[in-house]
């Protein structure tokens, strides 16, 4: 009963742990965790860290407080199934403790309070958590939270922890080095595109196996509302673990549900798993087996989606007398599209994948322009529209700034479809951008409560692909006082521009991860993404200068523009 209570308590911390008063009772002491385990300063998640943390095991004659401190420090090291951390535990729990159940990320050192001769209680501010399948969640509050009590026993004259909850606690400084991020994939509802879902796994902990187990589970809740599906049949399990990698091939032994799939469904299953494992070191391909017998899967000769769609690396922009890609000191036009943009007096342009279609904003409204001889079509003439977006189904997305719930997706023939969106009343929408996988949308809002940046899944009609509604809004942490602009950076990251104290702040946000500042470009009014992650970002200043990121700051590209074009 006591063990069950402790397990429930540890899991409860993932959603709403009990909070302590700001000042703990007398008798609490600080427990440091800086003895060779933590590193100073933040570590960028994009850095490939290839070294191990090797904390020490328990020392002879250590007190209960020292054993607790050592144990919590040792949970930074996942090597050999958390061998060092287990050495602080009593024999009866060392083998049954599950460190992978959950991870809590602490803001700073915590405090310990003695509850009895053999029991300590630990309180600490939690900033984030990671669940058993790698889903990262930011904590609602950083107030001190209390972990279930730690009970100690003596074994051969040494104190060991005899009772604790599953999961680990780690500092936010050590987290980027102890955990690695991996993008797992599901399919959109029409099986046209792969949809990314960012996850986090301990770096030295059979990552390939943990990724496969995560893919076998449903996607993160906000994605799993009709917008995404899995090619893996319900009930499928990993039959043989760990996943082995031989000569670059990850061999995944699954239960028999996959044998009932058609050849095309088997292709989709293999591609979903291969895409999810592509960032694992040493993996170049995937084989699927059942009862260790190879499952026959034809090669996908045509029609397979790009895992990470790419765009032209050049900057797309408009000057006073040209629209196109900046090449050196020249502007390379996009055929008849560039002429149409200038004729209409466009103030914003989004070019569809393939460059055969674009949507533009003018004082008259939102237009669709097809490459060729077709005349531009005015699709939405409502006043106050923000820059429109366009998706791979060739729907043009429009919304007035003052009416965020009046969201439309319009076909090229002018057929209008209202898209249901539970956006906050009284707010103003600043930017709207559909992702390249057509399954998500990025929205930036402003209102009395300040700026708000959200992503949501796009739920479509299964037959026609018509956008029907937006799913649950997933908020991304945002600073600043006024919303300015937002854009997709890559498949799992977006960037925002906000204004505060007469400065503009650019921030990078991982969808399912952390956020960090990217500096203070001068008077930024627009931002676009490209290829290469952060290196592909471009910012437009109010004076028309185009900036690019350089180190911790922003540098002029030497280009000037009236606006930057978006490549879908």
XYZ file of C-alpha atoms in Angstrom:
568
model
C 0.000 0.000 0.000
C 2.797 2.371 0.919
C 4.644 1.655 -2.345
C 1.484 2.315 -4.361
C 0.995 5.610 -2.541
C 4.555 6.650 -3.367
C 4.157 5.726 -7.034
C 0.931 7.709 -7.274
C 2.633 10.666 -5.645
C 5.534 10.659 -8.080
C 3.247 10.484 -11.106
C 1.065 13.250 -9.706
C 4.037 15.587 -9.928
C 3.792 15.391 -13.699
C 0.491 17.218 -13.728
C -0.112 19.015 -10.472
C 2.283 18.268 -7.651
C 1.444 19.480 -4.179
C 2.989 22.872 -3.554
C 4.753 24.020 -0.413
C 4.636 27.470 1.144
C 7.357 29.782 -0.108
C 9.213 29.458 3.175
C 9.772 25.919 4.372
C 9.539 25.084 8.024
C 12.550 25.371 10.282
C 14.913 22.414 10.130
C 14.997 22.269 6.310
C 18.452 22.294 4.780
C 19.686 22.826 1.250
C 20.913 19.741 -0.601
C 23.628 20.688 -3.128
C 24.102 18.781 -6.396
C 27.195 20.443 -7.797
C 29.815 17.808 -6.974
C 31.086 17.165 -10.477
C 27.696 16.396 -11.982
C 26.191 19.692 -13.123
C 27.842 21.892 -15.708
C 27.889 25.657 -15.624
C 25.769 27.571 -18.132
C 23.099 26.467 -20.525
C 23.918 23.921 -23.215
C 22.264 24.425 -26.598
C 20.137 21.434 -27.559
C 21.565 21.630 -31.097
C 25.053 20.743 -29.843
C 26.046 17.106 -30.302
C 27.288 16.230 -26.833
C 29.513 13.141 -26.867
C 30.784 12.775 -23.336
C 29.467 11.020 -20.248
C 28.619 12.266 -16.788
C 30.156 9.835 -14.296
C 29.009 10.718 -10.774
C 30.404 8.817 -7.836
C 28.625 6.031 -6.013
C 27.927 6.084 -2.247
C 30.880 6.648 0.039
C 31.480 4.688 3.209
C 29.786 6.125 6.293
C 27.605 8.558 4.283
C 24.673 10.089 6.137
C 21.086 9.831 4.914
C 21.308 13.382 3.555
C 24.501 12.542 1.673
C 22.961 9.367 0.241
C 19.925 11.330 -0.949
C 22.145 14.043 -2.475
C 24.312 11.452 -4.203
C 21.328 9.525 -5.545
C 19.663 12.588 -7.047
C 22.953 13.692 -8.601
C 23.530 10.213 -10.043
C 20.216 10.216 -11.920
C 21.997 12.441 -14.459
C 23.863 9.339 -15.686
C 21.765 6.782 -17.598
C 24.686 4.481 -18.429
C 24.162 0.781 -17.754
C 20.500 1.289 -16.868
C 21.292 3.938 -14.209
C 23.770 1.615 -12.509
C 25.338 4.337 -10.333
C 21.985 5.690 -9.133
C 20.842 2.160 -8.248
C 23.901 1.726 -6.024
C 22.313 4.214 -3.575
C 19.208 2.002 -3.243
C 18.519 -0.899 -0.921
C 18.678 -4.348 -2.495
C 14.906 -4.800 -2.293
C 14.194 -1.790 -4.551
C 17.351 -1.440 -6.680
C 16.074 -3.834 -9.355
C 12.421 -2.743 -9.377
C 12.913 1.030 -9.397
C 11.943 2.356 -12.854
C 13.915 5.524 -13.715
C 12.204 5.789 -17.114
C 8.720 6.254 -15.686
C 9.059 10.040 -15.573
C 11.592 12.841 -15.356
C 11.186 16.049 -13.373
C 13.364 19.029 -14.307
C 14.223 21.272 -11.361
C 14.879 25.006 -11.491
C 17.483 25.047 -8.714
C 18.654 23.145 -5.661
C 15.950 21.957 -3.311
C 15.580 21.552 0.419
C 15.269 18.467 2.568
C 13.227 18.095 5.748
C 13.523 15.268 8.236
C 10.198 13.566 8.946
C 11.568 10.874 11.223
C 14.686 8.929 12.124
C 14.612 7.071 8.791
C 12.613 9.389 6.532
C 13.508 12.518 4.550
C 11.290 14.691 2.402
C 12.587 16.703 -0.543
C 11.051 19.921 -1.927
C 12.157 21.644 -5.118
C 10.803 23.993 -7.838
C 9.907 22.022 -10.979
C 10.058 23.758 -14.372
C 9.228 20.832 -16.671
C 8.589 17.105 -16.875
C 9.151 14.288 -19.373
C 6.873 11.252 -19.375
C 7.706 7.614 -20.063
C 7.502 8.026 -23.851
C 9.512 11.239 -24.013
C 6.793 13.905 -24.049
C 8.095 17.184 -22.587
C 5.727 19.471 -20.674
C 6.422 22.874 -19.155
C 5.238 23.177 -15.555
C 2.336 25.524 -14.867
C 4.143 26.937 -11.847
C 7.690 26.957 -10.503
C 6.607 27.060 -6.850
C 8.325 24.518 -4.633
C 6.870 21.040 -4.943
C 7.291 18.135 -2.575
C 8.413 14.713 -3.727
C 7.185 11.596 -1.939
C 9.228 10.914 1.190
C 12.433 8.857 0.999
C 12.710 6.064 3.581
C 16.132 4.697 4.518
C 17.417 1.399 5.891
C 20.862 0.220 6.863
C 22.496 -2.583 4.897
C 25.820 -3.853 6.229
C 26.086 -0.700 8.291
C 25.484 1.713 5.399
C 22.396 3.830 4.733
C 20.469 3.052 1.567
C 17.140 4.301 0.158
C 14.485 1.628 0.694
C 11.383 3.408 -0.543
C 10.917 5.976 -3.336
C 8.791 6.683 -6.369
C 9.670 5.726 -9.934
C 11.289 8.346 -12.139
C 14.203 10.732 -11.798
C 14.910 14.372 -10.922
C 17.437 16.401 -12.923
C 18.580 20.030 -13.075
C 17.691 22.186 -16.049
C 21.428 22.835 -16.569
C 22.201 19.126 -16.893
C 19.079 18.229 -18.872
C 20.354 19.147 -22.403
C 23.381 16.900 -21.935
C 21.653 14.018 -20.165
C 18.715 13.908 -22.621
C 18.708 14.002 -26.407
C 15.810 15.161 -28.545
C 14.405 12.972 -31.294
C 11.553 13.584 -33.688
C 9.155 10.678 -34.035
C 6.553 10.623 -36.774
C 2.927 9.864 -37.402
C 0.894 10.334 -40.577
C -1.666 12.944 -41.428
C -5.179 11.527 -41.750
C -4.886 11.151 -45.540
C -1.449 9.442 -45.418
C -0.007 12.248 -47.551
C 2.633 13.577 -45.161
C 4.583 12.549 -42.102
C 3.819 14.687 -39.049
C 6.598 15.256 -36.466
C 6.263 14.896 -32.704
C 9.312 15.967 -30.663
C 10.413 13.642 -27.839
C 13.235 13.475 -25.281
C 15.112 10.351 -24.158
C 18.073 9.716 -21.831
C 21.167 9.882 -24.008
C 22.765 6.607 -22.914
C 19.711 4.392 -22.580
C 18.996 2.201 -25.635
C 17.504 5.164 -27.468
C 16.408 3.163 -30.528
C 14.291 0.885 -28.347
C 12.700 3.797 -26.526
C 11.890 5.546 -29.804
C 10.170 2.452 -31.204
C 8.140 2.025 -28.025
C 7.126 5.687 -28.213
C 6.003 5.371 -31.855
C 3.828 2.400 -30.871
C 1.949 4.710 -28.495
C -0.493 7.495 -29.538
C 0.895 10.947 -30.431
C 0.981 13.862 -28.012
C -2.622 14.672 -27.092
C -3.000 17.922 -29.057
C -1.917 16.107 -32.261
C -4.069 13.061 -31.674
C -7.478 14.650 -32.194
C -8.256 13.422 -35.693
C -5.383 15.232 -37.393
C -2.903 12.348 -37.275
C -2.965 8.573 -37.594
C -0.428 5.780 -37.274
C 0.426 3.157 -39.859
C 1.065 0.740 -36.997
C -1.984 -1.422 -36.160
C -3.578 -0.884 -32.761
C -2.270 -3.293 -30.158
C 1.100 -3.833 -31.830
C 3.912 -4.296 -29.332
C 7.665 -4.590 -29.465
C 8.089 -8.365 -29.105
C 11.839 -8.482 -28.729
C 13.928 -5.844 -26.961
C 16.286 -4.158 -27.242
C 16.144 -3.048 -30.865
C 19.426 -4.185 -32.392
C 21.433 -2.271 -34.995
C 23.688 -4.352 -37.250
C 25.559 -2.826 -40.199
C 23.352 0.248 -39.936
C 20.065 -1.683 -40.034
C 17.728 -1.412 -37.053
C 15.920 -4.729 -36.652
C 12.513 -4.281 -35.032
C 10.657 -7.393 -33.944
C 6.924 -6.677 -33.628
C 3.899 -8.724 -32.672
C 1.802 -10.379 -35.375
C -0.721 -7.583 -35.999
C 1.467 -6.217 -38.808
C 1.093 -9.428 -40.850
C -2.479 -8.497 -41.786
C -1.395 -5.252 -43.467
C -1.398 -4.676 -47.215
C 1.872 -3.962 -49.017
C 1.169 -0.218 -49.046
C 0.334 -0.201 -45.325
C 3.557 -2.101 -44.621
C 5.470 0.516 -46.608
C 3.883 3.256 -44.540
C 4.705 1.413 -41.311
C 8.357 0.973 -42.271
C 8.704 4.599 -43.382
C 7.140 5.837 -40.129
C 9.628 3.829 -38.076
C 12.600 4.626 -40.326
C 11.854 8.352 -40.177
C 11.601 8.191 -36.378
C 14.972 6.433 -36.108
C 16.845 8.466 -38.704
C 18.623 10.678 -36.156
C 19.885 7.719 -34.092
C 23.607 7.328 -34.542
C 24.504 4.394 -36.807
C 20.986 3.763 -38.145
C 20.614 3.972 -41.938
C 17.710 1.584 -42.497
C 15.000 -0.527 -40.875
C 13.912 -4.156 -41.084
C 10.637 -5.379 -39.585
C 10.371 -8.917 -38.236
C 7.669 -10.983 -36.535
C 8.874 -13.845 -34.335
C 12.319 -12.910 -35.723
C 11.178 -13.739 -39.276
C 11.634 -10.961 -41.831
C 8.396 -9.324 -42.983
C 8.289 -8.828 -46.757
C 7.875 -5.122 -47.572
C 8.221 -3.817 -51.156
C 10.435 -0.816 -51.800
C 8.586 2.464 -52.090
C 9.397 3.422 -55.688
C 7.224 6.554 -55.971
C 4.956 8.754 -53.898
C 6.858 8.638 -50.612
C 6.741 12.007 -48.825
C 9.803 14.034 -47.949
C 10.511 13.583 -44.260
C 11.750 17.161 -43.935
C 10.574 19.244 -46.917
C 13.103 21.801 -48.149
C 12.674 25.186 -49.812
C 14.915 27.453 -51.845
C 17.709 28.630 -49.510
C 17.666 32.129 -51.013
C 15.679 34.985 -49.510
C 12.332 35.664 -51.197
C 11.535 39.379 -51.069
C 9.938 42.380 -52.705
C 11.674 45.632 -53.494
C 10.130 48.756 -55.018
C 10.340 47.344 -58.531
C 10.935 43.570 -58.230
C 9.799 40.402 -56.510
C 11.796 37.182 -56.402
C 14.819 35.424 -54.957
C 17.786 37.543 -53.953
C 20.901 36.291 -55.753
C 23.916 38.456 -55.068
C 22.819 41.969 -55.888
C 20.084 40.823 -58.292
C 16.480 39.699 -57.900
C 15.540 36.547 -59.820
C 11.804 36.721 -60.654
C 9.390 33.786 -60.377
C 8.008 33.945 -63.901
C 4.618 35.603 -64.291
C 4.069 35.442 -60.524
C 6.476 38.290 -59.914
C 4.713 40.509 -62.432
C 1.326 39.760 -60.825
C 2.667 40.594 -57.360
C 3.803 44.002 -58.584
C 0.627 44.679 -60.590
C -1.610 43.940 -57.589
C 0.470 46.004 -55.179
C 0.977 43.027 -52.856
C 1.952 43.644 -49.238
C 2.496 39.951 -48.347
C 3.139 36.791 -50.385
C 3.208 33.082 -49.559
C 4.415 30.768 -52.316
C 3.132 27.197 -52.301
C 5.379 24.150 -52.516
C 6.323 23.617 -56.142
C 6.099 27.367 -56.853
C 3.071 26.889 -59.104
C 0.729 28.802 -56.829
C 0.845 31.712 -54.416
C -1.482 33.704 -52.217
C -0.978 37.424 -51.811
C -2.414 40.173 -49.651
C -3.320 43.546 -51.152
C -5.457 46.461 -49.951
C -8.374 44.787 -51.781
C -8.010 41.459 -49.951
C -6.432 38.011 -50.354
C -5.767 36.647 -53.842
C -4.675 33.364 -55.374
C -2.184 33.528 -58.242
C -1.444 30.466 -60.364
C 1.765 30.396 -62.368
C 0.874 30.780 -66.055
C -1.740 32.733 -67.941
C -4.616 32.429 -65.450
C -5.872 35.683 -64.001
C -5.477 36.277 -60.253
C -8.586 35.375 -58.236
C -9.783 37.523 -55.327
C -10.787 34.951 -52.689
C -11.461 37.097 -49.620
C -12.293 40.800 -49.703
C -13.028 41.245 -46.002
C -11.362 44.332 -44.505
C -8.464 44.046 -42.069
C -7.071 40.698 -43.255
C -3.664 39.564 -42.043
C -1.157 37.897 -44.402
C -2.796 34.729 -45.792
C -1.324 31.227 -45.776
C -1.709 28.336 -48.204
C -1.537 24.563 -47.690
C -0.657 21.550 -49.794
C -4.326 20.909 -50.541
C -4.437 24.350 -52.236
C -6.680 25.973 -49.649
C -5.987 29.634 -48.959
C -6.284 30.472 -45.251
C -7.512 33.959 -44.336
C -8.702 35.768 -41.212
C -9.285 39.406 -40.204
C -6.954 40.674 -37.496
C -9.841 41.808 -35.276
C -11.900 38.590 -35.703
C -9.678 35.549 -35.035
C -12.679 33.209 -34.919
C -13.687 34.184 -38.488
C -11.111 31.816 -39.962
C -11.656 30.622 -43.534
C -10.086 28.106 -45.894
C -11.040 28.947 -49.480
C -10.682 26.774 -52.553
C -9.173 28.234 -55.721
C -12.623 28.349 -57.333
C -13.829 30.628 -54.533
C -15.671 28.018 -52.446
C -15.442 29.185 -48.819
C -15.154 26.846 -45.832
C -15.401 28.196 -42.296
C -12.797 26.640 -40.007
C -13.967 26.206 -36.429
C -11.400 27.639 -34.027
C -11.855 28.205 -30.283
C -9.671 31.297 -30.216
C -10.049 33.773 -27.346
C -12.719 36.406 -27.880
C -11.488 39.990 -27.780
C -8.015 39.107 -28.976
C -6.293 40.234 -32.149
C -4.617 37.762 -34.498
C -1.216 38.874 -35.760
C 0.016 35.946 -37.854
C -1.202 32.638 -39.297
C 0.968 29.969 -40.940
C 0.121 26.385 -41.916
C 2.981 23.896 -41.498
C 4.505 22.159 -44.515
C 2.966 18.855 -43.432
C -0.519 20.478 -43.639
C -1.465 19.025 -40.236
C -0.610 21.950 -37.941
C -1.073 25.697 -37.831
C 0.905 28.399 -36.006
C -1.015 31.380 -34.637
C 0.191 34.530 -32.914
C -2.364 36.517 -30.931
C -2.397 39.722 -28.940
C -4.836 40.952 -26.330
C -5.277 42.414 -22.885
C -3.283 39.581 -21.378
C -0.342 40.230 -23.686
C 0.989 38.242 -26.642
C 0.204 34.572 -27.071
C 1.824 32.007 -29.382
C -0.037 28.758 -30.054
C 0.040 25.742 -32.352
C -2.956 23.565 -33.134
C -3.701 20.474 -35.172
C -5.690 20.876 -38.398
C -8.620 18.447 -38.488
C -9.753 17.804 -42.074
C -12.586 15.971 -43.775
C -11.186 12.482 -44.421
C -12.487 12.369 -47.996
C -11.997 15.888 -49.335
C -9.186 17.238 -47.151
C -11.270 20.322 -46.371
C -10.119 21.912 -43.078
C -12.990 21.548 -40.617
C -11.623 22.778 -37.306
C -8.534 23.439 -35.257
C -7.785 21.123 -32.369
C -6.629 21.969 -28.860
C -4.459 25.085 -28.649
C -0.936 24.284 -27.464
C 0.667 27.374 -25.899
C 4.357 28.094 -26.303
C 6.139 30.221 -23.651
C 6.418 33.796 -24.872
C 8.003 36.979 -23.537
C 7.470 40.596 -24.543
C 4.587 43.022 -24.257
C 3.298 43.205 -27.834
C 3.012 40.541 -30.536
C 4.786 41.377 -33.804
C 5.264 38.267 -35.957
C 5.866 34.495 -35.955
C 7.069 31.900 -38.462
C 7.951 28.235 -38.862
C 11.704 27.614 -38.567
C 11.654 23.889 -39.292
C 9.386 20.928 -38.622
C 9.491 21.176 -34.801
C 10.588 24.766 -34.148
C 9.016 28.176 -34.612
C 10.292 31.694 -34.042
C 8.504 34.713 -32.626
C 9.044 38.467 -32.588
C 7.668 40.536 -29.726
C 8.218 44.133 -28.685
C 9.029 45.350 -25.204
C 10.521 48.589 -23.881
C 11.119 49.852 -27.423
C 13.105 46.728 -28.306
C 12.157 43.721 -30.405
C 12.953 40.246 -29.098
C 13.287 37.126 -31.239
C 12.730 33.785 -29.508
C 13.069 30.205 -30.707
C 10.436 27.737 -29.506
C 10.559 23.953 -29.709
C 7.109 22.421 -30.089
C 7.388 19.842 -27.342
C 10.574 21.280 -25.868
C 12.178 24.446 -24.600
C 12.418 28.075 -25.682
C 15.392 30.418 -25.812
C 16.100 34.019 -26.917
C 17.782 34.696 -30.251
C 18.725 38.304 -29.647
C 17.371 41.800 -30.221
C 17.328 42.804 -33.895
C 16.617 46.480 -34.447
C 12.934 47.325 -34.968
C 11.980 43.916 -36.403
C 8.592 43.854 -38.126
C 8.620 40.465 -39.918
C 10.303 37.069 -39.650
C 10.537 34.123 -42.050
C 12.155 30.694 -41.900
C 13.999 28.737 -44.561
C 16.358 25.780 -44.468
C 19.029 25.009 -41.893
C 17.053 25.764 -38.766
C 18.121 28.960 -37.034
C 20.636 29.759 -39.786
C 17.768 30.009 -42.277
C 15.837 32.674 -40.330
C 15.626 36.171 -41.788
C 14.206 39.256 -40.067
C 13.017 42.449 -41.713
C 13.594 45.740 -39.899
C 11.248 48.705 -40.015
C 13.796 50.534 -42.166
C 13.723 47.765 -44.791
C 17.044 46.138 -43.875
C 17.082 42.328 -43.942
C 18.962 40.742 -41.020
C 20.312 37.230 -40.451
C 21.445 35.579 -37.188
C 25.145 35.718 -36.403
C 26.321 34.261 -33.104
C 24.221 35.838 -30.370
C 23.233 38.831 -32.496
C 21.887 39.895 -35.884
C 23.815 41.144 -38.885
C 22.646 42.957 -41.993
C 22.563 40.810 -45.139
C 23.084 43.882 -47.301
C 19.581 43.409 -48.724
C 16.653 45.800 -48.487
C 12.990 44.915 -48.953
C 9.468 46.184 -48.465
C 8.469 42.704 -47.278
C 9.807 39.138 -47.123
C 8.004 36.330 -48.929
C 7.142 33.048 -47.210
C 7.946 29.714 -48.855
C 5.406 27.084 -47.859
